[in-house]
mmCIF file of C-alpha atoms in Angstrom:
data_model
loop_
_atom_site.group_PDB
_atom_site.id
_atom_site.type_symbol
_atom_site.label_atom_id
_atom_site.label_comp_id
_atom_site.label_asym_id
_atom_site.label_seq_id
_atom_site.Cartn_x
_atom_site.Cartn_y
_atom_site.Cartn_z
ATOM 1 C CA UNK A 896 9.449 24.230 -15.004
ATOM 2 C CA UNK A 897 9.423 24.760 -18.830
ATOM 3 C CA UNK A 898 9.317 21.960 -21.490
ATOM 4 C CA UNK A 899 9.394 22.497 -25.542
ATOM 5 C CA UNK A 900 6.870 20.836 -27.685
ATOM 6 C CA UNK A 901 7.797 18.377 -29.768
ATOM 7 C CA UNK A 902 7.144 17.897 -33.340
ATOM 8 C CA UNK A 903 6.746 15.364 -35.994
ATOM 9 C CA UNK A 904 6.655 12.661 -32.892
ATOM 10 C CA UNK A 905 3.454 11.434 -33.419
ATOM 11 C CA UNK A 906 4.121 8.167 -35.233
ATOM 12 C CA UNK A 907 6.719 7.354 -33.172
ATOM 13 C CA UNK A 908 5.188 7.533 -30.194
ATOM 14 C CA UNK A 909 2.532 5.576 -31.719
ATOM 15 C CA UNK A 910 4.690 2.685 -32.585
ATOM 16 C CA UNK A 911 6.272 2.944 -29.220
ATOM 17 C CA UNK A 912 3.319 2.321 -27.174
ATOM 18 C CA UNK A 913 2.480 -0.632 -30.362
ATOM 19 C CA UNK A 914 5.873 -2.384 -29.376
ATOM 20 C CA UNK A 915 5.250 -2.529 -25.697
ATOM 21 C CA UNK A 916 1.726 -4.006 -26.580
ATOM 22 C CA UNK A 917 3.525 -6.136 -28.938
ATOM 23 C CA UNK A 918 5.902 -7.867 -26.458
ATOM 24 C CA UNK A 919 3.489 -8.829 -24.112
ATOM 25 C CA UNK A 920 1.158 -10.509 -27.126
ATOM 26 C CA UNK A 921 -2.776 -11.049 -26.904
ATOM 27 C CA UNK A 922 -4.211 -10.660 -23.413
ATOM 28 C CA UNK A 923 -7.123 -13.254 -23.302
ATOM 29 C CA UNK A 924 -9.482 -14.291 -20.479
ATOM 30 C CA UNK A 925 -7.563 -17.011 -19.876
ATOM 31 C CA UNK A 926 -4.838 -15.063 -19.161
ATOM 32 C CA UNK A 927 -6.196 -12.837 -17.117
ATOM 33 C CA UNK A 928 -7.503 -15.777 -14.851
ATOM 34 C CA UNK A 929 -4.195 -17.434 -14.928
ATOM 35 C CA UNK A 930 -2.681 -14.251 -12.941
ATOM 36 C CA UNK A 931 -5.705 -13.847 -11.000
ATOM 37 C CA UNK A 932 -4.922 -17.334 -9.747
ATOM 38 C CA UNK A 933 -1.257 -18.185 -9.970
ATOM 39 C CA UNK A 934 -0.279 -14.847 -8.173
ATOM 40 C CA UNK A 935 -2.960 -13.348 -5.329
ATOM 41 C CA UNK A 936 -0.516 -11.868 -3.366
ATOM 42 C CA UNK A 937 0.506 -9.805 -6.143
ATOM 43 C CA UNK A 938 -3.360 -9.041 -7.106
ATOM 44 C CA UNK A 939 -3.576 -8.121 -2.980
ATOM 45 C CA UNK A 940 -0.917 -5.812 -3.364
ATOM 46 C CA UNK A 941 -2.093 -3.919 -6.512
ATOM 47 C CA UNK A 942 -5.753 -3.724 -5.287
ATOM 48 C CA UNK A 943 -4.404 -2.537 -1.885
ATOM 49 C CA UNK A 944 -2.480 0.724 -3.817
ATOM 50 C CA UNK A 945 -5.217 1.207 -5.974
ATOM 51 C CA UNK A 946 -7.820 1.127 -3.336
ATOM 52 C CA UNK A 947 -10.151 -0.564 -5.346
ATOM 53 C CA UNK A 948 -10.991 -3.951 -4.599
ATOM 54 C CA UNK A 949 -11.794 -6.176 -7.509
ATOM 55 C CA UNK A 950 -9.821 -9.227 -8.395
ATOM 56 C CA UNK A 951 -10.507 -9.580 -12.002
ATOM 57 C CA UNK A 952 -9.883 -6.331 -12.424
ATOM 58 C CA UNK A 953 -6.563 -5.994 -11.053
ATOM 59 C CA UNK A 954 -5.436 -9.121 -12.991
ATOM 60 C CA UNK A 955 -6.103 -7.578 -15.898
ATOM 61 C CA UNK A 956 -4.244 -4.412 -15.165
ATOM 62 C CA UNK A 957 -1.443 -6.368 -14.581
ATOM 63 C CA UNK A 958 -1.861 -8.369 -17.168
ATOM 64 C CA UNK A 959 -2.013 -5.219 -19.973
ATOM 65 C CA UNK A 960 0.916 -3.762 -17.775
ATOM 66 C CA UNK A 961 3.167 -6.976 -18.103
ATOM 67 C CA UNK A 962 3.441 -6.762 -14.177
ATOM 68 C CA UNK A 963 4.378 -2.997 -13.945
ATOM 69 C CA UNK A 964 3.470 -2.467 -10.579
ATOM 70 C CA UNK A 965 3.001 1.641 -10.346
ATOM 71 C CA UNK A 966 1.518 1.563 -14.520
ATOM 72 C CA UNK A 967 -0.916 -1.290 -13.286
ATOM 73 C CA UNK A 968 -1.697 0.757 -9.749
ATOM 74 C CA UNK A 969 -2.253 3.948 -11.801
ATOM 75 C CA UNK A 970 -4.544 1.994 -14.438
ATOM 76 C CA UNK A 971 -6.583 0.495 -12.027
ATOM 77 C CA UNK A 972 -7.211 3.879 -10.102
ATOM 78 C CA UNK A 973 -8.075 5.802 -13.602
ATOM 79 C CA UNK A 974 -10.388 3.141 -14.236
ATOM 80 C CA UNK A 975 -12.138 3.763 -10.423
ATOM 81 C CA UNK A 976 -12.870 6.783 -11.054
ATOM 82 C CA UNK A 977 -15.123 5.972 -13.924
ATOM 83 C CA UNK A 978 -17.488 3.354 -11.660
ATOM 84 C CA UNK A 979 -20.064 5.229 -9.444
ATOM 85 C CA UNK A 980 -20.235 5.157 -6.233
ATOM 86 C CA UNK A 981 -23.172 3.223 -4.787
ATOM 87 C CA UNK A 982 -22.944 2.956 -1.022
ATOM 88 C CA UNK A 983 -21.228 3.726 2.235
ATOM 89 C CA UNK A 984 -21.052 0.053 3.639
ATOM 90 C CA UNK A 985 -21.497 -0.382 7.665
ATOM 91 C CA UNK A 986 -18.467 -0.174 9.639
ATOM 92 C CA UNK A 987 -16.496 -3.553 10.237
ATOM 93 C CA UNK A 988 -16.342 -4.433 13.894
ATOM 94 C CA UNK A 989 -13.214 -6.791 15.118
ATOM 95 C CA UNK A 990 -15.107 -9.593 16.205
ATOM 96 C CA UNK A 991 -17.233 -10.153 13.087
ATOM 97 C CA UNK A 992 -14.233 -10.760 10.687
ATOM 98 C CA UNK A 993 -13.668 -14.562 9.334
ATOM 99 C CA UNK A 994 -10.521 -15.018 10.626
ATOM 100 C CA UNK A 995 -7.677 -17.026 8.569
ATOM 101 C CA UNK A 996 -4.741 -16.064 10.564
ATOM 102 C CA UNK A 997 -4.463 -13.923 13.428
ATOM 103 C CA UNK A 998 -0.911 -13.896 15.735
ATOM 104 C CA UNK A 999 0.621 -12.023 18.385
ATOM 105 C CA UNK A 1000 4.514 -11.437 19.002
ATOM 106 C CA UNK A 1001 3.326 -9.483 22.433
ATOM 107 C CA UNK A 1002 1.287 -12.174 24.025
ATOM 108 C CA UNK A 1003 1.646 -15.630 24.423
ATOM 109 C CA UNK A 1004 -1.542 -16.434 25.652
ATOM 110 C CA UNK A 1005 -4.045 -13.963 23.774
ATOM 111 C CA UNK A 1006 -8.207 -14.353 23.986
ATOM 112 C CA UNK A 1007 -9.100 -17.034 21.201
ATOM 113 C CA UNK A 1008 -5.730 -18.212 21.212
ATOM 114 C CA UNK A 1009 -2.696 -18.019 18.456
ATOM 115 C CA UNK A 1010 -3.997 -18.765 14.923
ATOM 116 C CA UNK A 1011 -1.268 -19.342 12.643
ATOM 117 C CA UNK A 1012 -3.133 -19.512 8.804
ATOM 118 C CA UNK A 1013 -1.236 -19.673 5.650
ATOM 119 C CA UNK A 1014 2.014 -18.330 5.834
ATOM 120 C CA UNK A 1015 6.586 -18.614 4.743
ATOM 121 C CA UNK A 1016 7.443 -17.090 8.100
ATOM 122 C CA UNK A 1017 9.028 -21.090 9.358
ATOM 123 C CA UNK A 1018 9.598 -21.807 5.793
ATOM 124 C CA UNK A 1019 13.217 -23.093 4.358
ATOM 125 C CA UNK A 1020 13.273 -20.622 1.273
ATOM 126 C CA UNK A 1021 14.033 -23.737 -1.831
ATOM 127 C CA UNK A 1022 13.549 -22.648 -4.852
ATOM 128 C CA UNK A 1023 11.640 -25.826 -6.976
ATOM 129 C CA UNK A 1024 13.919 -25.732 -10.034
ATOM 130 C CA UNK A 1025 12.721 -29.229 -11.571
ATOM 131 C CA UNK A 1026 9.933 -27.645 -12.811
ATOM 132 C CA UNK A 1027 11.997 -25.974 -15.121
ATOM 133 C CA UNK A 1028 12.998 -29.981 -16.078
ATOM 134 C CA UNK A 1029 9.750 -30.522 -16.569
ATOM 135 C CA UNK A 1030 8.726 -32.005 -13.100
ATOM 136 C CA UNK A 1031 5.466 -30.692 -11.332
ATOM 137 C CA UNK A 1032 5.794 -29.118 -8.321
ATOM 138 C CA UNK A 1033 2.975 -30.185 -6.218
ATOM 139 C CA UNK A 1034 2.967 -29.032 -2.385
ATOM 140 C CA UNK A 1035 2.055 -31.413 0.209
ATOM 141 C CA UNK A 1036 -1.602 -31.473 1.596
ATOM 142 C CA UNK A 1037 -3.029 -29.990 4.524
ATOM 143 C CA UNK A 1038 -3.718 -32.274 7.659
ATOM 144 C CA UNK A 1039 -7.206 -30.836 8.660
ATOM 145 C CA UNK A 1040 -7.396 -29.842 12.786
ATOM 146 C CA UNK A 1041 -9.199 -32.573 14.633
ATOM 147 C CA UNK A 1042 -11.363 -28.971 15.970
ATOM 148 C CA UNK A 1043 -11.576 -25.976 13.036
ATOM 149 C CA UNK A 1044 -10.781 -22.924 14.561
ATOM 150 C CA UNK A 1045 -13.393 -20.257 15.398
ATOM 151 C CA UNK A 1046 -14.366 -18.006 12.691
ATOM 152 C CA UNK A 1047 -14.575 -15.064 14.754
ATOM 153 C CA UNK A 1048 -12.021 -13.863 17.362
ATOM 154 C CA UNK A 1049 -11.911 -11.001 19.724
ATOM 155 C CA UNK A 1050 -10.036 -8.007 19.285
ATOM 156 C CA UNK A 1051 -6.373 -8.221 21.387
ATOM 157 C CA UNK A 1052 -6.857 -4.637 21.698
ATOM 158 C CA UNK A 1053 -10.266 -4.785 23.278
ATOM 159 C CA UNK A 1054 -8.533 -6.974 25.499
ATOM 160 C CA UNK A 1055 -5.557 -4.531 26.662
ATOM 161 C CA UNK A 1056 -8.331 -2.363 27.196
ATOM 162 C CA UNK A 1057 -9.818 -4.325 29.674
ATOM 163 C CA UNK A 1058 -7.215 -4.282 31.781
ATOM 164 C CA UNK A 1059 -6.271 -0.553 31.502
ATOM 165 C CA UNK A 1060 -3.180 -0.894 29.035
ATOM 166 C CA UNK A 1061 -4.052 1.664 26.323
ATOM 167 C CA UNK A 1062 -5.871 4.531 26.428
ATOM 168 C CA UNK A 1063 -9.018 4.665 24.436
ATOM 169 C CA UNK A 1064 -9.340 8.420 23.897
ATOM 170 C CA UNK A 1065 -8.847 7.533 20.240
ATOM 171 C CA UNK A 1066 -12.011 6.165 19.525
ATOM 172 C CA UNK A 1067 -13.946 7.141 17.113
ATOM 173 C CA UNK A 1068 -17.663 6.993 17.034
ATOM 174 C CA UNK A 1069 -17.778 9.199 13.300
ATOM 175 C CA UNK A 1070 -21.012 8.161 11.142
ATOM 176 C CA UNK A 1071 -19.776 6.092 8.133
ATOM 177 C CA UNK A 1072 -20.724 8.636 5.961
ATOM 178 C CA UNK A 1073 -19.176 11.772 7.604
ATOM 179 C CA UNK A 1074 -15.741 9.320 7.233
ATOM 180 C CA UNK A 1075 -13.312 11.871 5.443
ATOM 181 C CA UNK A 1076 -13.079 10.398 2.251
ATOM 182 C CA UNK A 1077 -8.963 10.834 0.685
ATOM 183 C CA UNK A 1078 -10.281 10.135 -2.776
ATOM 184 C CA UNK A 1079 -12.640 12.900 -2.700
ATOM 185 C CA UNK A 1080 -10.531 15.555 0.011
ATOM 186 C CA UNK A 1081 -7.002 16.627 -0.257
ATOM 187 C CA UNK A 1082 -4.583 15.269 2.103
ATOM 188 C CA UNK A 1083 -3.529 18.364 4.146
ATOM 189 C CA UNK A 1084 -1.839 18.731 7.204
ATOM 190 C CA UNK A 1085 -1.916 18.299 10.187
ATOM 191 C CA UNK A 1086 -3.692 15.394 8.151
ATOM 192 C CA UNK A 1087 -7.032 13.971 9.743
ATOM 193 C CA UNK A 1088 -6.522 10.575 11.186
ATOM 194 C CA UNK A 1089 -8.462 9.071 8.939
ATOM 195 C CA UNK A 1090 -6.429 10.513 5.978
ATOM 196 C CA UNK A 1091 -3.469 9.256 7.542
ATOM 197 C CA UNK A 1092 -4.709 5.336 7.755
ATOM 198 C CA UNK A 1093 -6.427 5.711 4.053
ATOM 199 C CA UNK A 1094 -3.505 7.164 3.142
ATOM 200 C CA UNK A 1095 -1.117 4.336 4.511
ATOM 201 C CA UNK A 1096 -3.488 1.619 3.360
ATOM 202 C CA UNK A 1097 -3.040 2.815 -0.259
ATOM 203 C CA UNK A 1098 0.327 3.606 -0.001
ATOM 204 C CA UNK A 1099 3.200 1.832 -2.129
ATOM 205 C CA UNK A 1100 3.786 -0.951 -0.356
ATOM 206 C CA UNK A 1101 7.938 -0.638 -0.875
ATOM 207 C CA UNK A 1102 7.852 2.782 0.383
ATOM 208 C CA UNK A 1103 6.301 2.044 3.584
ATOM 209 C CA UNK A 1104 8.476 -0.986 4.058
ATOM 210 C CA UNK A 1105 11.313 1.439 3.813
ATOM 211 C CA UNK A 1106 10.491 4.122 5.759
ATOM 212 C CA UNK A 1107 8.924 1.876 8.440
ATOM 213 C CA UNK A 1108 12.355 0.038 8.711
ATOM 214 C CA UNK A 1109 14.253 2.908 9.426
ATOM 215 C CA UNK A 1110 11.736 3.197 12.514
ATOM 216 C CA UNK A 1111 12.542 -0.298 13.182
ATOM 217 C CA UNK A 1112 16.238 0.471 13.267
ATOM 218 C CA UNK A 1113 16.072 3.392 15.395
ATOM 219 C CA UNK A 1114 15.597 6.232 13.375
ATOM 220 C CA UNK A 1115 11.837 6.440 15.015
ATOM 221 C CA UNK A 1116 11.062 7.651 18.732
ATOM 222 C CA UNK A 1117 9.044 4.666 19.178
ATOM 223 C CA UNK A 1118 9.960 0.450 18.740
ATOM 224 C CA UNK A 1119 7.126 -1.357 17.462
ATOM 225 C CA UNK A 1120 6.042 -5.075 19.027
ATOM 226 C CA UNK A 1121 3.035 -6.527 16.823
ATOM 227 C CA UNK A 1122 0.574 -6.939 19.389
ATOM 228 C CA UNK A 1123 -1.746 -8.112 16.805
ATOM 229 C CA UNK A 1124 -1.752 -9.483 13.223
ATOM 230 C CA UNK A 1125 -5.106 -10.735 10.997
ATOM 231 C CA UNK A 1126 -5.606 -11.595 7.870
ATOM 232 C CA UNK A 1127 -9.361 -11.949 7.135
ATOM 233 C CA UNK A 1128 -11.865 -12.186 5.107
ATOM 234 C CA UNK A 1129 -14.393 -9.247 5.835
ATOM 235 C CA UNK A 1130 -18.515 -9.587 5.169
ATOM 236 C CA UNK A 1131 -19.350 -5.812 3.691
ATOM 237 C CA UNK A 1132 -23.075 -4.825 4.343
ATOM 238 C CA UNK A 1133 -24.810 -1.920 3.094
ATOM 239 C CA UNK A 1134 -28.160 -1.336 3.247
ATOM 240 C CA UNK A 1135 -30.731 -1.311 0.542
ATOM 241 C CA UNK A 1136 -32.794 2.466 -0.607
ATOM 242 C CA UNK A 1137 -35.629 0.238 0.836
ATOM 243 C CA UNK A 1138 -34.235 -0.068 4.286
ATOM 244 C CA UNK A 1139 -32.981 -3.811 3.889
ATOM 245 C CA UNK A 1140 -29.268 -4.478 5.356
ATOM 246 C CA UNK A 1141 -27.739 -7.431 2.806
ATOM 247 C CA UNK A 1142 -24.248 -8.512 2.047
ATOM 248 C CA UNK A 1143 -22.289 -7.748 -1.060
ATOM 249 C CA UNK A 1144 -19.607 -10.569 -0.781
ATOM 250 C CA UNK A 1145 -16.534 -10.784 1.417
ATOM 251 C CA UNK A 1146 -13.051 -8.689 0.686
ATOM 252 C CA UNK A 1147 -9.675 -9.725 2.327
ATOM 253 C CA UNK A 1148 -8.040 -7.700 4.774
ATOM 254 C CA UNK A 1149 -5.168 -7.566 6.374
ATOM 255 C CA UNK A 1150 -4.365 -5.567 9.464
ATOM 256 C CA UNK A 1151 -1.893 -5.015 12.182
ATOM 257 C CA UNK A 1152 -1.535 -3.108 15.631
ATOM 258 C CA UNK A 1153 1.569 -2.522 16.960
ATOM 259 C CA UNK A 1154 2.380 -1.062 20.787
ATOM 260 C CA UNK A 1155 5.561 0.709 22.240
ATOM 261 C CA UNK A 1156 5.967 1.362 25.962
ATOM 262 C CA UNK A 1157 4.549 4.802 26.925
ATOM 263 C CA UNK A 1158 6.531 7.559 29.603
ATOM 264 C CA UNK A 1159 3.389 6.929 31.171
ATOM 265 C CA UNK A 1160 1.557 3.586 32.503
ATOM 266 C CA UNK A 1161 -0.081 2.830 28.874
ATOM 267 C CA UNK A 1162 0.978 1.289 26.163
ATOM 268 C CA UNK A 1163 1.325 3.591 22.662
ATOM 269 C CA UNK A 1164 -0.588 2.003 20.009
ATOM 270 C CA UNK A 1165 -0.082 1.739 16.081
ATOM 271 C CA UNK A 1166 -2.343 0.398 13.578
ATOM 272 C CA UNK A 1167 -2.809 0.222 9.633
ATOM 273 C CA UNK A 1168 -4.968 -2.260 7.327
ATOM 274 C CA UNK A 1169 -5.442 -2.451 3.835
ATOM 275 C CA UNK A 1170 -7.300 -4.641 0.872
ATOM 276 C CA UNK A 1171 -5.768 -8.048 0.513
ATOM 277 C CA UNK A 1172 -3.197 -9.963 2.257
ATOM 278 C CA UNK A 1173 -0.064 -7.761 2.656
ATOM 279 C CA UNK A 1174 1.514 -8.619 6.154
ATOM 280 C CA UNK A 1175 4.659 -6.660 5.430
ATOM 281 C CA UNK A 1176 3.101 -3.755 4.882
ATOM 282 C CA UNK A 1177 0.880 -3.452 7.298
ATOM 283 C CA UNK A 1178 3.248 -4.072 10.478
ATOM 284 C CA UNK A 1179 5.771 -0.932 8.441
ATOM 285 C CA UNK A 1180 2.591 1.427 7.982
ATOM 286 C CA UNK A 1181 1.299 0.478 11.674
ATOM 287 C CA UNK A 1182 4.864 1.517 12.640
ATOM 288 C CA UNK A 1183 4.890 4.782 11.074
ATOM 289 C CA UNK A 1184 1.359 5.332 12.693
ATOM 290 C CA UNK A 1185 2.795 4.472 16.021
ATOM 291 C CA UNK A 1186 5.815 6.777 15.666
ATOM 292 C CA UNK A 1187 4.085 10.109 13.707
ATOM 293 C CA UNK A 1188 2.388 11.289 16.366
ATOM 294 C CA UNK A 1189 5.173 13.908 18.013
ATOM 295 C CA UNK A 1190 7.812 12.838 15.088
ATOM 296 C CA UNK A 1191 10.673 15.793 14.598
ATOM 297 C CA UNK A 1192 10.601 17.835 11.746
ATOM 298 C CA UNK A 1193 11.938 16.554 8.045
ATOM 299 C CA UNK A 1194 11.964 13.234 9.886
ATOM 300 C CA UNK A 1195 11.792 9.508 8.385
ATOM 301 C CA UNK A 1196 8.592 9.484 10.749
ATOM 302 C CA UNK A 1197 6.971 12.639 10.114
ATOM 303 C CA UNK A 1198 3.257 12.588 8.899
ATOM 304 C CA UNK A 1199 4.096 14.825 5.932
ATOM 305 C CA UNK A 1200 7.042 13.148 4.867
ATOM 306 C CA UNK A 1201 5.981 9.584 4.675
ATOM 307 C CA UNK A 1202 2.920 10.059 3.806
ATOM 308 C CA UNK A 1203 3.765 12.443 0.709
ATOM 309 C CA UNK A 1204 6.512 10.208 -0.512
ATOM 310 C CA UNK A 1205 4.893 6.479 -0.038
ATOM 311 C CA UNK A 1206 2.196 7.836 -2.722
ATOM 312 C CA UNK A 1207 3.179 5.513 -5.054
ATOM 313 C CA UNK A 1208 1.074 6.888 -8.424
ATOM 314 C CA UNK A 1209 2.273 10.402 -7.681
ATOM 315 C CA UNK A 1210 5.981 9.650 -6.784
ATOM 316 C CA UNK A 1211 6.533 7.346 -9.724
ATOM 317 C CA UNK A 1212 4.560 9.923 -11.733
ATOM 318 C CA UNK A 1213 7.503 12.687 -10.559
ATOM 319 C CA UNK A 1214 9.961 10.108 -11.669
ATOM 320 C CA UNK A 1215 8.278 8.952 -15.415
ATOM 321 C CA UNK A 1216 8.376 13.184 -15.774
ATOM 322 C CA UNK A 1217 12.406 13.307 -15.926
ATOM 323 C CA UNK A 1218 12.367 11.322 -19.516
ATOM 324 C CA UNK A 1219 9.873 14.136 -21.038
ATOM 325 C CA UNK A 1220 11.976 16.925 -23.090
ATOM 326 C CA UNK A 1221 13.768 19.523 -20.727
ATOM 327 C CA UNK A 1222 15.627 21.042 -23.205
ATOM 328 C CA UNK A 1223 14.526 24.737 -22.054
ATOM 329 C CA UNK A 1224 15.460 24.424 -18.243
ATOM 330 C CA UNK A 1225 19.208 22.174 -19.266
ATOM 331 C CA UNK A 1226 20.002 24.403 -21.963
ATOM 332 C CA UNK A 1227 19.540 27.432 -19.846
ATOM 333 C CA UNK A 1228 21.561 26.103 -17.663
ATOM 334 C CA UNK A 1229 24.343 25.399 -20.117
ATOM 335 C CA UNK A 1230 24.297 29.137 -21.487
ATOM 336 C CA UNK A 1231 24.859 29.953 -17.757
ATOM 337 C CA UNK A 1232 27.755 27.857 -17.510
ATOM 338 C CA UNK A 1233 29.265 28.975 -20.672
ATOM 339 C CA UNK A 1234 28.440 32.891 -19.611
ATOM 340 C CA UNK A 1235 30.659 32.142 -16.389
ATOM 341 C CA UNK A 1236 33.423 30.634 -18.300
ATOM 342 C CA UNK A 1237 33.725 33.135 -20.878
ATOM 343 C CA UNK A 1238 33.759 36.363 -18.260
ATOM 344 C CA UNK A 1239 36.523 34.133 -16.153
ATOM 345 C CA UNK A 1240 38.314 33.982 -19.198
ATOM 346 C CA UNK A 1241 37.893 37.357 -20.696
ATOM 347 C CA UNK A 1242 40.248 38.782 -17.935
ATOM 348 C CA UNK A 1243 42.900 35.988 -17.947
ATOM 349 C CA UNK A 1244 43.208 37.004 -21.720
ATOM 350 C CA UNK A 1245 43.634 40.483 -21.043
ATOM 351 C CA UNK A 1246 46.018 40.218 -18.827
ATOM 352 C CA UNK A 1247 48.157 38.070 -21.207
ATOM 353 C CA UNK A 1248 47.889 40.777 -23.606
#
C-alpha cells in the first residue's frame, strides 16, 4: 500500500491534537477518581482489553481519552509494556475465589446453591431524569441475609465431572511459567488453547458480543446453556526470591462456562474469563470457545476469524489507517479509470469520422 508524505503539516497537526486536549480541559486527581468510582464497569471493561489490571490506571486513560474506548485500550497497553514484569503468580483454583455472584441457567439445584450478587438482569430499565432537576438519586439500601453466603463455592464443572457429564481430557496440568504467554508469542494457528482464552479475554468486548450472537442465533454448530456464571474477586499469590508465598491484593474476575449437548453421552463445554466484571462478554467469548473447535471454514465461529477480528487495538488501528493520505493508491486508480474511458472512446470517435 503506498502513502505520500505530507508537508508543511506539522503545526497543524500540533494544534489538532491541542484542541482535542482542549475540549476535555484539565485532568486532575480528582477526576480521575471520580471515573474510577462513578463508572467500574466501564474501568472493568477497559482493563479487561488492555489486559492490564490496574484501576487507577485505567481511569486515567479514560479520563485523557474523554471515554474513547479503543484510544484508552491502546494507551493503557503502550503504557504495559513499559512496567516490568515481576512474577508468574500461582494458578487460581475454583474453589478459592471470593465469590460475589455465581448462577446457573443449567441447574436448578447446583453445589453451594444459586448466588445472585449485584446485578440489572430483573431490573425495570427507568431512567432517573430528576437528577437532571436537581433531585438526588439515591438507590434504596440493601437488606443484609439473616446467613452471609459462603465465600468460597465449588466449581459446577467439578461437579458434572463427578457424575461423568464432560470429559476431562482437557485438563491442563502446564507449569505457570511454561503458560504460553500472547503478549510475548504470536497468535498463530491452529492457535494454542491458551492463546485462544488470552486472546478472548482481551478481546473487544463488542466484537465478541457480535460474533458470539450469531452463534446464539444459529449461525454456530453448537447452542450454548450457561452452566456456570461468577463474578469474583480473586487472591493472586506469588512467591517471594526468598521462597515466601504472600498475596499481592485481590483482582475481579469474571468467568463463564457454557455446555451444548454432545453426539455422544457428554456434554461439550465452553469457557472464557477476563479482568473485571463483564458478564456479557464472557457468556459470547465462552460461546465462541464452545463452537471453534470443528467450526467450517471463513465461518462466524472459526478460531482464525474471530479471534483476528475481535482484536480490538489492531482492528480499530486498520480502521484509524483509512483517514491517513492515500493519494498514490486513489489516484492510480483514477488514471486507470480515465485510461479505460479514453481507449472506449477513441474508437466511437473514429468511427464517427
Amino acid at each position: 500500500m503506498a502513502y505520500v508524505a505530507t508537508r508543511g503539516g506539522e503545526r497543524a497537526i500540533e494544534q489538532s491534537e491541542r484542541l482535542f486536549k482542549q475540549e476535555l480541559g484539565t485532568i486532575t486527581p480528582a477526576k480521575v477518581k471520580q471515573v474510577r468510582e462513578t463508572m467500574p464497569y466501564l474501568v472493568d471493561r477497559v482493563m479487561g482489553e488492555a489486559s492490564l489490571y490496574d484501576r487507577d490506571v485505567a481511569a486515567l486513560a479514560l479520563a485523557q481519552t474523554g471515554g474513547e474506548l479503543s484510544e484508552a485500550v491502546l494507551l493503557l497497553r503502550a503504557w504495559r509494556t513499559t512496567q516490568p514484569r515481576i512474577s508468574v503468580a500461582k494458578p487460581l483454583e475454583q474453589d478459592e475465589l471470593h465469590v460475589f455472584r455465581r448462577i446457573s441457567a443449567a441447574f436448578k439445584d447446583i453445589p453451594g446453591g444459586q448466588l445472585l450478587g449485584p446485578s440489572l438482569d430483573y431490573a425495570h430499565r427507568l431512567l432517573a431524569t430528576e437528577v437532571l432537576s436537581g433531585e438526588d438519586y439515591t438507590p434504596e439500601p440493601v437488606d443484609a441475609a439473616e446467613k452471609a453466603a459462603p465465600s468460597h463455592q465449588p466449581s459446577v464443572s467439578a461437579w458434572l465431572s463427578s457424575q461423568g457429564l464432560v470429559d476431562d481430557a482437557d485438563h491442563d496440568d502446564t507449569a505457570p511459567d511454561d503458560i504460553p504467554d500472547l503478549t510475548r508469542e504470536p497468535l498463530l494457528f491452529p492457535a494454542k488453547r491458551a492463546h485462544r482464552l488470552q486472546s478472548l479475554a482481551r478481546a473487544d468486548s463488542g466484537g465478541v458480543l457480535a460474533l458470539g450472537y450469531s452463534a446464539m442465533r444459529g449461525y454456530g454448530q453448537a447452542h450454548p446453556t450457561v452452566s456456570e456464571l461468577r463474578l469474583t474477586e480473586a487472591e493472586i499469590e506469588v512467591r517471594h526470591p526468598c521462597g515466601t508465598s504472600f498475596s499481592a491484593g485481590r483482582v475481579k474476575v469474571s468467568q463463564a462456562e457454557v455446555v451444548s449437548k454432545a453426539k455422544g453421552e457428554r456434554l461439550e463445554r465452553g469457557f472464557a474469563a477476563t479482568f473485571g466484571w463483564n458478564e456479557v462478554k464472557c457468556i459470547s467469548a465462552a460461546t465462541l470457545d464452545l463452537n471453534a473447535d470443528g467450526a467450517e471454514k471463513n465461518s462466524a465461529v472459526e478460531e482464525e476469524f474471530f479471534l483476528y477480528h475481535t482484536e480490538g487495538v489492531e482492528s480499530s488501528g486498520f480502521c484509524i489507517h483509512f483517514k491517513l493520505p492515500h493519494y498514490v493508491t486513489f489516484q492510480s486508480s483514477l488514471d486507470a479509470m480515465r485510461d479505460a474511458k479514453a481507449k472506449k472512446q477513441t474508437p466511437q470517435m473514429e468511427a464517427a469520422e
